[in-house]
CSV table of C-alpha atoms in Angstrom, one decimal:
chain,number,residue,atom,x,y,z
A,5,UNK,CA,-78.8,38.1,38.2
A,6,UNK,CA,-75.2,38.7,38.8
A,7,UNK,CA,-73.0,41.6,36.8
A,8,UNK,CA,-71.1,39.1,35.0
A,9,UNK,CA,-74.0,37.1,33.5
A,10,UNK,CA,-75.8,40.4,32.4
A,11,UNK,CA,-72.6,41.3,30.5
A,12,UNK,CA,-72.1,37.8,29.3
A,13,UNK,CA,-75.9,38.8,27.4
A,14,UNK,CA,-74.7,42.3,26.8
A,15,UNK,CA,-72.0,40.9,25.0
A,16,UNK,CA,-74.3,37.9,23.2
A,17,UNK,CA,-76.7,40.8,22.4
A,18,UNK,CA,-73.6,42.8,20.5
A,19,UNK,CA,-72.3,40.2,18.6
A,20,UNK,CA,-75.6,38.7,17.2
A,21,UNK,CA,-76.9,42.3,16.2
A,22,UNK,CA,-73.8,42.9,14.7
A,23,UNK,CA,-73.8,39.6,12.6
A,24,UNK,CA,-77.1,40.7,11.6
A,25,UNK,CA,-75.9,44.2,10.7
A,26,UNK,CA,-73.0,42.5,8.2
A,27,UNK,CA,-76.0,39.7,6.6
A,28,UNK,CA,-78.1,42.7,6.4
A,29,UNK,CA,-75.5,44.6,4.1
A,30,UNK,CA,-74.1,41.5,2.2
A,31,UNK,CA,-77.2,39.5,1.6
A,32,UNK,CA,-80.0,42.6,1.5
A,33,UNK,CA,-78.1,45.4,-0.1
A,34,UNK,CA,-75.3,44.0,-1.9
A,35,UNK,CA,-77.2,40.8,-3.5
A,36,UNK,CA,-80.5,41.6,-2.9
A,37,UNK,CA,-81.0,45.2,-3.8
A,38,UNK,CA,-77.8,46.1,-6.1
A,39,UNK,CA,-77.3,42.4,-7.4
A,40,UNK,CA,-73.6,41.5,-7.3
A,41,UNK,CA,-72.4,42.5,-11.0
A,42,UNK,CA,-74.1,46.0,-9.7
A,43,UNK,CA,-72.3,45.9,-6.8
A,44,UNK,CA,-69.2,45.3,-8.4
A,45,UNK,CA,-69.5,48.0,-11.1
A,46,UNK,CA,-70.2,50.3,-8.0
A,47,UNK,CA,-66.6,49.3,-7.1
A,48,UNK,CA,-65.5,49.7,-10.4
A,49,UNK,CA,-67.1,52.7,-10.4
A,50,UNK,CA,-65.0,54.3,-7.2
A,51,UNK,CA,-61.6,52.8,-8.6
A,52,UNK,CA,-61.5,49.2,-6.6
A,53,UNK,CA,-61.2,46.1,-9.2
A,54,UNK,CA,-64.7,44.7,-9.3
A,55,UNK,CA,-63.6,41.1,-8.0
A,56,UNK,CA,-63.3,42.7,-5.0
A,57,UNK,CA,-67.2,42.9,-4.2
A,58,UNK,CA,-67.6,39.3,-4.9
A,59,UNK,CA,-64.9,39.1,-2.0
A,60,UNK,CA,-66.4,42.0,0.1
A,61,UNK,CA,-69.8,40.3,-0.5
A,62,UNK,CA,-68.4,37.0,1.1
A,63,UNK,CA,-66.8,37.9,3.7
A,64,UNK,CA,-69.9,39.7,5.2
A,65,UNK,CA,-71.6,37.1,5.0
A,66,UNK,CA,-69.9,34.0,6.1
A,67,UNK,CA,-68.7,36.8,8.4
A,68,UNK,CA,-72.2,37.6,9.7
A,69,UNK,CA,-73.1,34.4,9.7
A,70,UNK,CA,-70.1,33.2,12.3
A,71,UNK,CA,-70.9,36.4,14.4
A,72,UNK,CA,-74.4,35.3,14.8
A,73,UNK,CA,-73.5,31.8,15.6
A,74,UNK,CA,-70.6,32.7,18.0
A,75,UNK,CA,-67.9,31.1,16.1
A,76,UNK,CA,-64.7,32.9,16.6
A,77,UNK,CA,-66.3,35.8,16.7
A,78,UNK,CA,-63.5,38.0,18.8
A,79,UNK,CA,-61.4,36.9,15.3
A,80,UNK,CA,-64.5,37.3,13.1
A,81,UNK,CA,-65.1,41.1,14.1
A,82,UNK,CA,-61.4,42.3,13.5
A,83,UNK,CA,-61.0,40.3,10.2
A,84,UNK,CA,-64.4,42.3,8.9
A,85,UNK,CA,-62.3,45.4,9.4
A,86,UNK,CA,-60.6,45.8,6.4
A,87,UNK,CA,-64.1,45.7,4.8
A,88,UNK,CA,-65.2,48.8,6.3
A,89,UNK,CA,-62.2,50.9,7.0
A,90,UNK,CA,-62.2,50.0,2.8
A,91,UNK,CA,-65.9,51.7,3.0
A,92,UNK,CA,-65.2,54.4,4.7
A,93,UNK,CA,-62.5,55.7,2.5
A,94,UNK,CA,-63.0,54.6,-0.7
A,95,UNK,CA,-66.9,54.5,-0.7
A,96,UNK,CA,-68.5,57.1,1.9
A,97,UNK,CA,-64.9,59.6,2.6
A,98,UNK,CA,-66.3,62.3,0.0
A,99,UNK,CA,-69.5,61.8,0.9
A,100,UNK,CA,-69.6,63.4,4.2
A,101,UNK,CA,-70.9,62.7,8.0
A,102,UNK,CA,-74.4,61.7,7.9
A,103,UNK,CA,-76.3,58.5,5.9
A,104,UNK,CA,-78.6,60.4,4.0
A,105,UNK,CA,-76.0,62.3,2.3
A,106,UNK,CA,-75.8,61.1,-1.5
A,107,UNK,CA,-74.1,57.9,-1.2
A,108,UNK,CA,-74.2,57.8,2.5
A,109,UNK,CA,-72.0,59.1,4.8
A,110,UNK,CA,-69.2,57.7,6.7
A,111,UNK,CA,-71.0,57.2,10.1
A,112,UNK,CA,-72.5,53.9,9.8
A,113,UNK,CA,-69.3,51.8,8.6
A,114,UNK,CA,-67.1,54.1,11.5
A,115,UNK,CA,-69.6,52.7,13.5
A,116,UNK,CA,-69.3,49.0,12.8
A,117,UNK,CA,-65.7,49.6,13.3
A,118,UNK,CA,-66.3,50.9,16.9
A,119,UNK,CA,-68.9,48.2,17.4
A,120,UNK,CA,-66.6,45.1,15.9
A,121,UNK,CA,-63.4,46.5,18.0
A,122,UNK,CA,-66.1,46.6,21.3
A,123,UNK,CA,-67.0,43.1,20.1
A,124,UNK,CA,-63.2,41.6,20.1
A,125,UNK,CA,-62.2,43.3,23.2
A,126,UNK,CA,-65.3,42.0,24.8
A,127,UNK,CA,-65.1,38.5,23.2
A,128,UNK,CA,-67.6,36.0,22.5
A,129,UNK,CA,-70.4,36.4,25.2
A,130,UNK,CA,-72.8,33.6,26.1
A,131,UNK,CA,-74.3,30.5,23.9
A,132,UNK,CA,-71.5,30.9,21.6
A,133,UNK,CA,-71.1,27.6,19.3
A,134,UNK,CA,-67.1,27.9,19.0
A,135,UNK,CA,-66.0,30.9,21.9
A,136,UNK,CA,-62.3,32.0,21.1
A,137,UNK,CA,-59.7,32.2,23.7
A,138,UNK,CA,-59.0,35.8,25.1
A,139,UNK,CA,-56.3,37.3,23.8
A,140,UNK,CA,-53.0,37.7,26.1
């Protein structure tokens, strides 16, 4: 198997585990485990407008959902960046380095970030339904 067609999969392999990632924290812990009024009076809670999980929320995942599927997903992982970079300091700054710090740290979205920046630098990878052209 050639270099280019094992990073075509490396690059498959990133995106869909990163779509996961985002269902996994919209659908699991944001609707299934907090509920979404909880979720948004966790924002409230921290000083963001509570509307703004209902947004969050979506954006995951349709988000996660497009990543998964391959459609646009170069475009899909930078426009999830607000999301987390709104995590990180709003949600997990005070809370210090490491996840099982009370609330979580900070690691986990800084490394989504790192992961969805790889992801549009890298582009789409193989099988994707609608692949994006490279940037120029």
């Amino acid at each position: 198997m050639s270099h280019d067609r094992l990073t075509d999969y490396a690059v498959t392999l990133l995106r869909v585990s990163l779509g996961v990632m985002y269902l996994a924290h919209s659908i699991v812990l944001k609707l299934f485990t907090f509920g979404l009024p909880g979720t948004a009076s966790y924002f409230e809670s921290i000083g963001l407008p509570g509307w703004l999980a209902y947004l969050t929320f979506s954006a995951e995942a349709v988000g996660g959902m497009m990543l998964v599927l391959g459609i646009y997903a170069r475009w899909v992982a930078i426009a999830l960046l607000p999301a987390l970079l709104g995590a990180i300091i709003w949600a997990h700054s005070g809370n210090g380095w490491v996840f099982n710090a009370p609330g979580g740290g900070w690691e986990y979205p800084l490394y989504l970030v790192v992961l969805s920046v790889a992801q549009f630098l890298l582009g789409d990878g193989r099988y994707a339904l609608r692949p994006t052209l490279a940037p120029r």
